[in-house]
C-alpha positions as a LaTeX table, in Angstrom:
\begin{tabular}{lrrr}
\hline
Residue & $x$ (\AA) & $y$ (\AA) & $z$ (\AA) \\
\hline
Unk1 & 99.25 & 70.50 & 88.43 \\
Unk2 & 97.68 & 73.99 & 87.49 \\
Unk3 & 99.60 & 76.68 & 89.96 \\
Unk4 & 97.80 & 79.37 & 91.21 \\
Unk5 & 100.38 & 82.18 & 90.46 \\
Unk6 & 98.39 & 83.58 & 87.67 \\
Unk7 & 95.89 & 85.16 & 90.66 \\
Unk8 & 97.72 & 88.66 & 90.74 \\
Unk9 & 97.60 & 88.69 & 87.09 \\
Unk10 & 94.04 & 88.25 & 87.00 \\
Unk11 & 94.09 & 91.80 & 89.21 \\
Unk12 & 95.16 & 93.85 & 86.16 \\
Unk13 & 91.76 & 93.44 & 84.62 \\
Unk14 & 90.34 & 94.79 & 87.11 \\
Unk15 & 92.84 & 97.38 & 88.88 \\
Unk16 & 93.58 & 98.78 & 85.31 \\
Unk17 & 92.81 & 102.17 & 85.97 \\
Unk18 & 95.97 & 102.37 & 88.44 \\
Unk19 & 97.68 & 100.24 & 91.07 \\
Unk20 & 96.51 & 100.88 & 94.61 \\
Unk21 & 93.52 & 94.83 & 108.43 \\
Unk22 & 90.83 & 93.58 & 107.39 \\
Unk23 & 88.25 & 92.95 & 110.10 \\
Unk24 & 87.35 & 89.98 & 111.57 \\
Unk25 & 85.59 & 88.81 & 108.25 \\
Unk26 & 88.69 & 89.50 & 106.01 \\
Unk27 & 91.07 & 87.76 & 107.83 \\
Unk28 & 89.19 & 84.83 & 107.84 \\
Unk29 & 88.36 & 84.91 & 104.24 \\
Unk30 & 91.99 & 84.99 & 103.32 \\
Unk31 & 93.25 & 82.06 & 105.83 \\
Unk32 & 90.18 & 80.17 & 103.94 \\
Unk33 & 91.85 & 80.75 & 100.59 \\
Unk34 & 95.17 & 79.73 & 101.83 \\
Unk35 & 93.74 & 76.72 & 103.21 \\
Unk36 & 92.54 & 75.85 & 99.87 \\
Unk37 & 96.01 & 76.29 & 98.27 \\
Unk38 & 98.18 & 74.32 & 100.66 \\
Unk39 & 100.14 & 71.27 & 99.86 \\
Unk40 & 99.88 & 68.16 & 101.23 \\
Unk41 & 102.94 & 68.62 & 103.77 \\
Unk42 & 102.02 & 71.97 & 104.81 \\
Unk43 & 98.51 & 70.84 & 105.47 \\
Unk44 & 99.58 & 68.08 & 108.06 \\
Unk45 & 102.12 & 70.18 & 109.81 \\
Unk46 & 99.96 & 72.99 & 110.25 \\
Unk47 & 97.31 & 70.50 & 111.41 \\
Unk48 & 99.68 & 68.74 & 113.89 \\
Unk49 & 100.23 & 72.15 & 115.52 \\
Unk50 & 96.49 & 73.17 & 115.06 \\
Unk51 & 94.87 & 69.91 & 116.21 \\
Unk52 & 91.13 & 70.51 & 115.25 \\
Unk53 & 91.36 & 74.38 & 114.82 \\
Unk54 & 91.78 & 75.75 & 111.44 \\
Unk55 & 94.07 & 79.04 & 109.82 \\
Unk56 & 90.48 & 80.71 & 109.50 \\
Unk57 & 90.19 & 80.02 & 113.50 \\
Unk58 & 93.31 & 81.54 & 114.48 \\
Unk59 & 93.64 & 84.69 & 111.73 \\
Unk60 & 91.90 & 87.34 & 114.03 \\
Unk61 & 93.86 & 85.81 & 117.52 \\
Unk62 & 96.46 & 88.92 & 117.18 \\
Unk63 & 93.54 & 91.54 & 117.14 \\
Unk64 & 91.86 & 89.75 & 120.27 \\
Unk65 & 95.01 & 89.80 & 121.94 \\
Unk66 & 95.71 & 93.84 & 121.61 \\
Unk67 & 92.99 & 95.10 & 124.44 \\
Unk68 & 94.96 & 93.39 & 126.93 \\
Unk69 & 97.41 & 95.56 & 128.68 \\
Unk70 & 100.14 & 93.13 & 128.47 \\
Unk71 & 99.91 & 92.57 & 124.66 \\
Unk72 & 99.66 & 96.55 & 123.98 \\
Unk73 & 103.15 & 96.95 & 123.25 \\
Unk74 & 103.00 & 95.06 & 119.81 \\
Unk75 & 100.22 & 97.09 & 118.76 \\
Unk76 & 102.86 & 98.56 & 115.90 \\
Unk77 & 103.28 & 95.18 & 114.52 \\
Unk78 & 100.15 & 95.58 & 112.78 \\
Unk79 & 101.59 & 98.10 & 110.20 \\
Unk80 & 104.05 & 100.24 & 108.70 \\
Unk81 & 104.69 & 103.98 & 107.83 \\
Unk82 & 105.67 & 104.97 & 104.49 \\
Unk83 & 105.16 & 108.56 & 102.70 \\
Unk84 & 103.12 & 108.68 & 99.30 \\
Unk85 & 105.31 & 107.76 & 96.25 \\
Unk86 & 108.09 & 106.01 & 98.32 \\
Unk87 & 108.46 & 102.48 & 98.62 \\
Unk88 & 109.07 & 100.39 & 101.79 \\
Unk89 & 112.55 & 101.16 & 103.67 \\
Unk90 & 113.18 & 99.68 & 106.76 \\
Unk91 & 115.01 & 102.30 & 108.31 \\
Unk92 & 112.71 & 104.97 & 107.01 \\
Unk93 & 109.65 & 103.67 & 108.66 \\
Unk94 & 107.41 & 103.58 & 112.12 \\
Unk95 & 105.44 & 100.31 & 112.80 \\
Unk96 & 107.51 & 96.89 & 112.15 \\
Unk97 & 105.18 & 94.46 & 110.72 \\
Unk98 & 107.38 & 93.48 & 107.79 \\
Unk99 & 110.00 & 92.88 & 110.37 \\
Unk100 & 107.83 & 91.09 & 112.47 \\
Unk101 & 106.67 & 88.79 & 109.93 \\
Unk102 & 109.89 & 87.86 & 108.53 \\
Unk103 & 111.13 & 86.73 & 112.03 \\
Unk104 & 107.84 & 84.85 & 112.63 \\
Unk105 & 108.34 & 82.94 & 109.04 \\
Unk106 & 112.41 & 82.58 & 109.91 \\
Unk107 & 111.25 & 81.29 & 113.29 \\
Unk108 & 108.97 & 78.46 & 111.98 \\
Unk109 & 111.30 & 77.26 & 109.37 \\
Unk110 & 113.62 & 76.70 & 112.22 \\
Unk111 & 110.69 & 75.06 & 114.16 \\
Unk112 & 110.94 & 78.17 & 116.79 \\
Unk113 & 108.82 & 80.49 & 117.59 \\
Unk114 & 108.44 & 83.93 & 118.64 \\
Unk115 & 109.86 & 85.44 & 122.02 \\
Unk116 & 107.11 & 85.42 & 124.67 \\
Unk117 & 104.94 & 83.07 & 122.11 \\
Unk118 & 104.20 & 79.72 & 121.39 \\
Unk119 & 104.48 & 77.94 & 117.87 \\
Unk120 & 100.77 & 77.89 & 117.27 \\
Unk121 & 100.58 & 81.79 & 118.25 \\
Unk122 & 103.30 & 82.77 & 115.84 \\
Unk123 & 101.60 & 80.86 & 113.43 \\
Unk124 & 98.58 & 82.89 & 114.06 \\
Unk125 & 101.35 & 86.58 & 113.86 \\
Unk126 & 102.21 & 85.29 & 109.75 \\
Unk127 & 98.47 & 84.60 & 108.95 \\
Unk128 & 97.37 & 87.76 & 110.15 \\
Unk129 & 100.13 & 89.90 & 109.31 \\
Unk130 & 100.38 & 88.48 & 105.77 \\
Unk131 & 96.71 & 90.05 & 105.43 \\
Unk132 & 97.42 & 93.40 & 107.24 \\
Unk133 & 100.06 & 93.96 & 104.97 \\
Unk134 & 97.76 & 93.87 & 101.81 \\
Unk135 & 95.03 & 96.23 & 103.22 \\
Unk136 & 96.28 & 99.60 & 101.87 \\
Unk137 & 95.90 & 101.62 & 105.07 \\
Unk138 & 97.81 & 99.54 & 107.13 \\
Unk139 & 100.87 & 100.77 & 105.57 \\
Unk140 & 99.94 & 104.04 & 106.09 \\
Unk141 & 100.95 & 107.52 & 105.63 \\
Unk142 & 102.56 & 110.17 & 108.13 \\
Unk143 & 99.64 & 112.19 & 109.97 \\
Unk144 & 96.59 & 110.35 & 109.54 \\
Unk145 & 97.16 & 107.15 & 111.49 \\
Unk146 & 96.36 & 104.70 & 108.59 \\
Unk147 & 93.18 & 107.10 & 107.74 \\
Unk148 & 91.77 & 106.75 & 111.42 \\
Unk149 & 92.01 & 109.90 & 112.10 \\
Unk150 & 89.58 & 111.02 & 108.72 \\
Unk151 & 86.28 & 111.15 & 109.40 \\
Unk152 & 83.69 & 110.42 & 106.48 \\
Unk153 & 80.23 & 109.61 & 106.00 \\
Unk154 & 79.34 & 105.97 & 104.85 \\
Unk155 & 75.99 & 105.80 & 103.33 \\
Unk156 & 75.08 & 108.76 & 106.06 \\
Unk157 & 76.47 & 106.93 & 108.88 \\
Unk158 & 79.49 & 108.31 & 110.73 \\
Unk159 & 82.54 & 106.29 & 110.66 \\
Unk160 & 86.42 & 106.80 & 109.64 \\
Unk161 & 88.48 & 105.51 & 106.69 \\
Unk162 & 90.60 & 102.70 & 108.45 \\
Unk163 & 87.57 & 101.19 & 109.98 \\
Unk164 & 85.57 & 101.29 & 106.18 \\
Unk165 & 88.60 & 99.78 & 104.59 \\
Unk166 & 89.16 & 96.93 & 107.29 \\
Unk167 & 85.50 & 96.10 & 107.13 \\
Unk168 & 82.64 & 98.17 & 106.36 \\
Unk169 & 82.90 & 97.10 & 102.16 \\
Unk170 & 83.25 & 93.83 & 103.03 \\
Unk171 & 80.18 & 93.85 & 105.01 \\
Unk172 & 78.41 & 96.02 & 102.43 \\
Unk173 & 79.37 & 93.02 & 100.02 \\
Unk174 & 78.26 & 90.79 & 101.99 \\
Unk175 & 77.79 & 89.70 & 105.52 \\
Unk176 & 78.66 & 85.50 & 104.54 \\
Unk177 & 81.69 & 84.51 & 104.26 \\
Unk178 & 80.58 & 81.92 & 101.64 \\
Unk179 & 78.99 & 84.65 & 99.52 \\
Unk180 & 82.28 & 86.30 & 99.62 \\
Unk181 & 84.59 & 83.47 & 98.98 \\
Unk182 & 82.44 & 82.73 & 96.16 \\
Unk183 & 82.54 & 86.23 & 94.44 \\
Unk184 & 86.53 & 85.90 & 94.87 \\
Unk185 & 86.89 & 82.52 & 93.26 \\
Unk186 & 84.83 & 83.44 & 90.43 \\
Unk187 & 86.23 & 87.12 & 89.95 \\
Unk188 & 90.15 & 86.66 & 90.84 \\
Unk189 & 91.13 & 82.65 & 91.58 \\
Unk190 & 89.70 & 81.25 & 87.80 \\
Unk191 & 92.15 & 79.57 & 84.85 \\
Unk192 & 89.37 & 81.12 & 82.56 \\
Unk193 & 89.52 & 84.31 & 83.39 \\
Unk194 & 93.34 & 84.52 & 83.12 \\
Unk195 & 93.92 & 82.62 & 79.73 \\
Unk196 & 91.63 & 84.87 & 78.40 \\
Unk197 & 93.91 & 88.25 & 79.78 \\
Unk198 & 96.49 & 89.43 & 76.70 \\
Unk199 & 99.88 & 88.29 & 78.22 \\
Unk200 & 100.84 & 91.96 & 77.95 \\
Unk201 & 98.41 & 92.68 & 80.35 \\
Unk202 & 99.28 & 90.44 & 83.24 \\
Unk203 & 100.54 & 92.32 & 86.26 \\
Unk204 & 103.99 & 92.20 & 87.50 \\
Unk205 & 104.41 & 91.37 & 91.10 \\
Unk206 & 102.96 & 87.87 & 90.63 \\
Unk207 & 102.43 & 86.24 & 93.69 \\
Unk208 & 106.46 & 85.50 & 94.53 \\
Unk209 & 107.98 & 88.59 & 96.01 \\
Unk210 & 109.15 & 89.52 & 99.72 \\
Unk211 & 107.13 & 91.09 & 102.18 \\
Unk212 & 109.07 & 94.38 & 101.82 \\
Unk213 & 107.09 & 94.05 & 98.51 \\
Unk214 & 103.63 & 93.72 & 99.12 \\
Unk215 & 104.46 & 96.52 & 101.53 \\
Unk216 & 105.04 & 99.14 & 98.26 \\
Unk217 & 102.24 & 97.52 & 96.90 \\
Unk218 & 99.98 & 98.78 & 99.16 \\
Unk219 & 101.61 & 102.24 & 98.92 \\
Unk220 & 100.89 & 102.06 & 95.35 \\
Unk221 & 96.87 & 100.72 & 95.89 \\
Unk222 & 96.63 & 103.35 & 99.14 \\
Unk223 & 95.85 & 106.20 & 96.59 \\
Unk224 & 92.04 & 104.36 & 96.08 \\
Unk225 & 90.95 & 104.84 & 99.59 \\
Unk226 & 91.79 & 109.05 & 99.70 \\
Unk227 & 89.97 & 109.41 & 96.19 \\
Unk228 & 86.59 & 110.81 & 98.02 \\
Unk229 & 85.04 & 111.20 & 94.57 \\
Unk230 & 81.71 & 111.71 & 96.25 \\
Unk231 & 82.67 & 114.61 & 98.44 \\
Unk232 & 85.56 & 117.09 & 100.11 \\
Unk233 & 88.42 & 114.87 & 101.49 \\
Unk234 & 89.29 & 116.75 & 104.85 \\
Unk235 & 92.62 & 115.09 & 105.34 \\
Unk236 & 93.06 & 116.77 & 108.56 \\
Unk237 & 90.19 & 116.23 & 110.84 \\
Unk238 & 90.84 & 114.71 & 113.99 \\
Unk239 & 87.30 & 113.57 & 115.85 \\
Unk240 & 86.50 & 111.95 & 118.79 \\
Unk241 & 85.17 & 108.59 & 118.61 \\
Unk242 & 82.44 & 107.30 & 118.96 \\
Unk243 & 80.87 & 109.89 & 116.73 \\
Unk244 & 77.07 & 109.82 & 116.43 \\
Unk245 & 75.24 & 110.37 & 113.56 \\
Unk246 & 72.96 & 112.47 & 114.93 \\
Unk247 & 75.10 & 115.29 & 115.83 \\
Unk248 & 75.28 & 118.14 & 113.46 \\
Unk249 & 78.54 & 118.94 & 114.06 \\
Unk250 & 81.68 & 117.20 & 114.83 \\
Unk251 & 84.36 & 118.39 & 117.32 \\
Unk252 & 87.59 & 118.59 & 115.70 \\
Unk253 & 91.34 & 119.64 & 116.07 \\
Unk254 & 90.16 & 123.37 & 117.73 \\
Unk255 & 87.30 & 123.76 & 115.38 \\
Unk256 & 84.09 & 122.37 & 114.07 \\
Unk257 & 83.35 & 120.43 & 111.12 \\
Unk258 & 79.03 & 120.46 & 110.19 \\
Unk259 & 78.44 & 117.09 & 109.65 \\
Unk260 & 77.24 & 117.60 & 105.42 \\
Unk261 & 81.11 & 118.98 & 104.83 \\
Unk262 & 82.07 & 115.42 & 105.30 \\
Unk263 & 83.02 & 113.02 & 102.34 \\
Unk264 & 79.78 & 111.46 & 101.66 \\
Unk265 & 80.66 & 107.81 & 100.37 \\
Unk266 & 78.19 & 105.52 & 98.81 \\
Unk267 & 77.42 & 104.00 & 95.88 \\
Unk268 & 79.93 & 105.17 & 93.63 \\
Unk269 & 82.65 & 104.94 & 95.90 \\
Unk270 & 81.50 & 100.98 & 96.70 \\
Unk271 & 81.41 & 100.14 & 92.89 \\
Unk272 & 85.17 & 101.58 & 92.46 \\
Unk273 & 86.98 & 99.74 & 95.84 \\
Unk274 & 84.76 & 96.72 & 95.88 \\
Unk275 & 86.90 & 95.16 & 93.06 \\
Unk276 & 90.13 & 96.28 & 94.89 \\
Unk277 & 89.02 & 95.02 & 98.70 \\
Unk278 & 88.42 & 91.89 & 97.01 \\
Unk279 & 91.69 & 91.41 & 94.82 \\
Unk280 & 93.77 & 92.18 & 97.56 \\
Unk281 & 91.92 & 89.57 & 100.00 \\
Unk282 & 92.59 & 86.83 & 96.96 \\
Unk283 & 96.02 & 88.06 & 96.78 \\
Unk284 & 96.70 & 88.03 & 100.45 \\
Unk285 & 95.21 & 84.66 & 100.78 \\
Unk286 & 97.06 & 82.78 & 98.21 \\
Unk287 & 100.85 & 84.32 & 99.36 \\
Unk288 & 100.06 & 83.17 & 102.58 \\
Unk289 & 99.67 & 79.91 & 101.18 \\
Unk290 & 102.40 & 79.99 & 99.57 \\
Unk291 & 104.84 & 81.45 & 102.45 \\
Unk292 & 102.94 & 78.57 & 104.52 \\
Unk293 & 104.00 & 76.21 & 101.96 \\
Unk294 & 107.63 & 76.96 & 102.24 \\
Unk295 & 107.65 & 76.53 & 106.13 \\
Unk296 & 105.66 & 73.41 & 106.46 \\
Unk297 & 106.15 & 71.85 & 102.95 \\
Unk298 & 109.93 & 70.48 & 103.28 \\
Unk299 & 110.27 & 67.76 & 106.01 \\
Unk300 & 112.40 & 68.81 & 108.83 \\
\hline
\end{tabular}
């Protein structure tokens, strides 16, 4: 049976010009793709433990969950610290979501679960942490808070970088989910396209690997989201949220920014990370299949 580990090889065709949480849309997209790509035994025992919900219904449970005073303190499992050109060390790091999801995969192999959750809740932690993990800003750099704290203009509305990363191209793509998932099939998940890439030109990583690295992946993709190539990149403002549009000038860190000094993303910028948001979604989705595979796939 054709395997789908060509996928990250088909992202060289399109990420040739350098190597590199999703929103509510994203994570779905990429438990959908997994879905697709399970085997027979992992599709019944995540069922059993599902019952009629699917991985697409439980993928955004963990960003529900993190309003709620009780569930605030595993707000740094969502992501990870590293400094430009390093890779991922665990003692070198803040946030713990590659330690996180390691237990949570350990746990269910054992047919365990999280402290202080149930089976079908760390279920949901490895779905959605397997797709935080590929968005480049959630393995952030020092200073910035995953690019939260930059403040840019998105086709002349106010926003910041984490939020247009996690779910403003998406949206910009489209607002379906079917439209989407039918862009990524045809762009990143087809035996065409990848016969037809020289085998020279296949990328590395292929979809095996640990955690630790699609961790220094994303330090290696984060460089796309700072290149503001259609305006000044003020790495250092700090704003108040919400900010409105309307104001001409945005309070900042002891001084004021006017409101056209801003990185003005649009078109340009869309057309160079469109191809990116969407390779790492397909990328995302089809480890997590195959990490779900190799929990629920051997009979216990």
């Amino acid at each position: 049976m054709f395997r789908f580990n060509f996928i990250v090889c088909i992202l060289s065709l399109f990420f040739s010009v350098s190597v590199f949480a999703w929103g509510k849309q994203g994570h779905r997209l990429i438990a959908d793709i997994a879905t697709e790509h399970l085997t027979k035994e992992a599709r019944e025992g995540i069922s059993r433990l599902l019952m009629s919900d699917t991985l697409a219904d439980i993928s955004n449970w963990p960003d529900r969950i993190k309003s709620k005073k009780e569930y605030r303190k595993y707000s740094s499992w969502h992501y990870c610290t590293v400094k430009d050109g390093e890779s991922y060390s665990r003692s070198e790091v803040g946030g713990s979501i590659v330690v996180q999801l390691n237990s949570a995969v350990e746990r269910l192999k054992k047919l365990d679960s999280l402290p202080g959750f149930s089976k079908r809740e760390t279920l949901a932690w490895v779905v959605h942490l397997v797709g935080d993990l590929h968005q480049p800003l959630h393995v952030g750099r020092p200073g910035d808070k995953g690019g939260n704290k930059i403040i840019v203009s998105w086709y002349g509305d106010n926003t910041n970088l984490h939020r247009l990363w996690d779910s403003q191209i998406l949206r910009k793509i489209s607002a379906r989910e079917t439209v989407l998932l039918k862009e990524i099939r045809s762009k990143f998940l087809s035996k065409e396209l990848f016969e037809a890439i020289p085998k020279m030109d296949r990328y590395e990583f292929g979809f095996s690997g640990t955690p630790e690295d699609w961790a220094t992946e994303s330090v290696q993709f984060r460089k796309y989201p700072y290149d503001m190539i259609e305006g000044v990149e003020l790495r250092d403002v700090k704003a108040l949220a919400p900010l409105s549009v309307h104001n001409k000038y945005l309070k900042t860190k002891g001084r004021k920014v006017a409101k056209e000094k801003l990185p003005l993303l649009g078109e340009a910028y869309f057309k160079q990370n469109k191809r990116i948001v969407l390779g790492r979604i397909a990328q995302a989705g089809i480890r997590l299949a195959n990490v779900l595979n190799e929990i629920y796939g051997v009979k216990k």
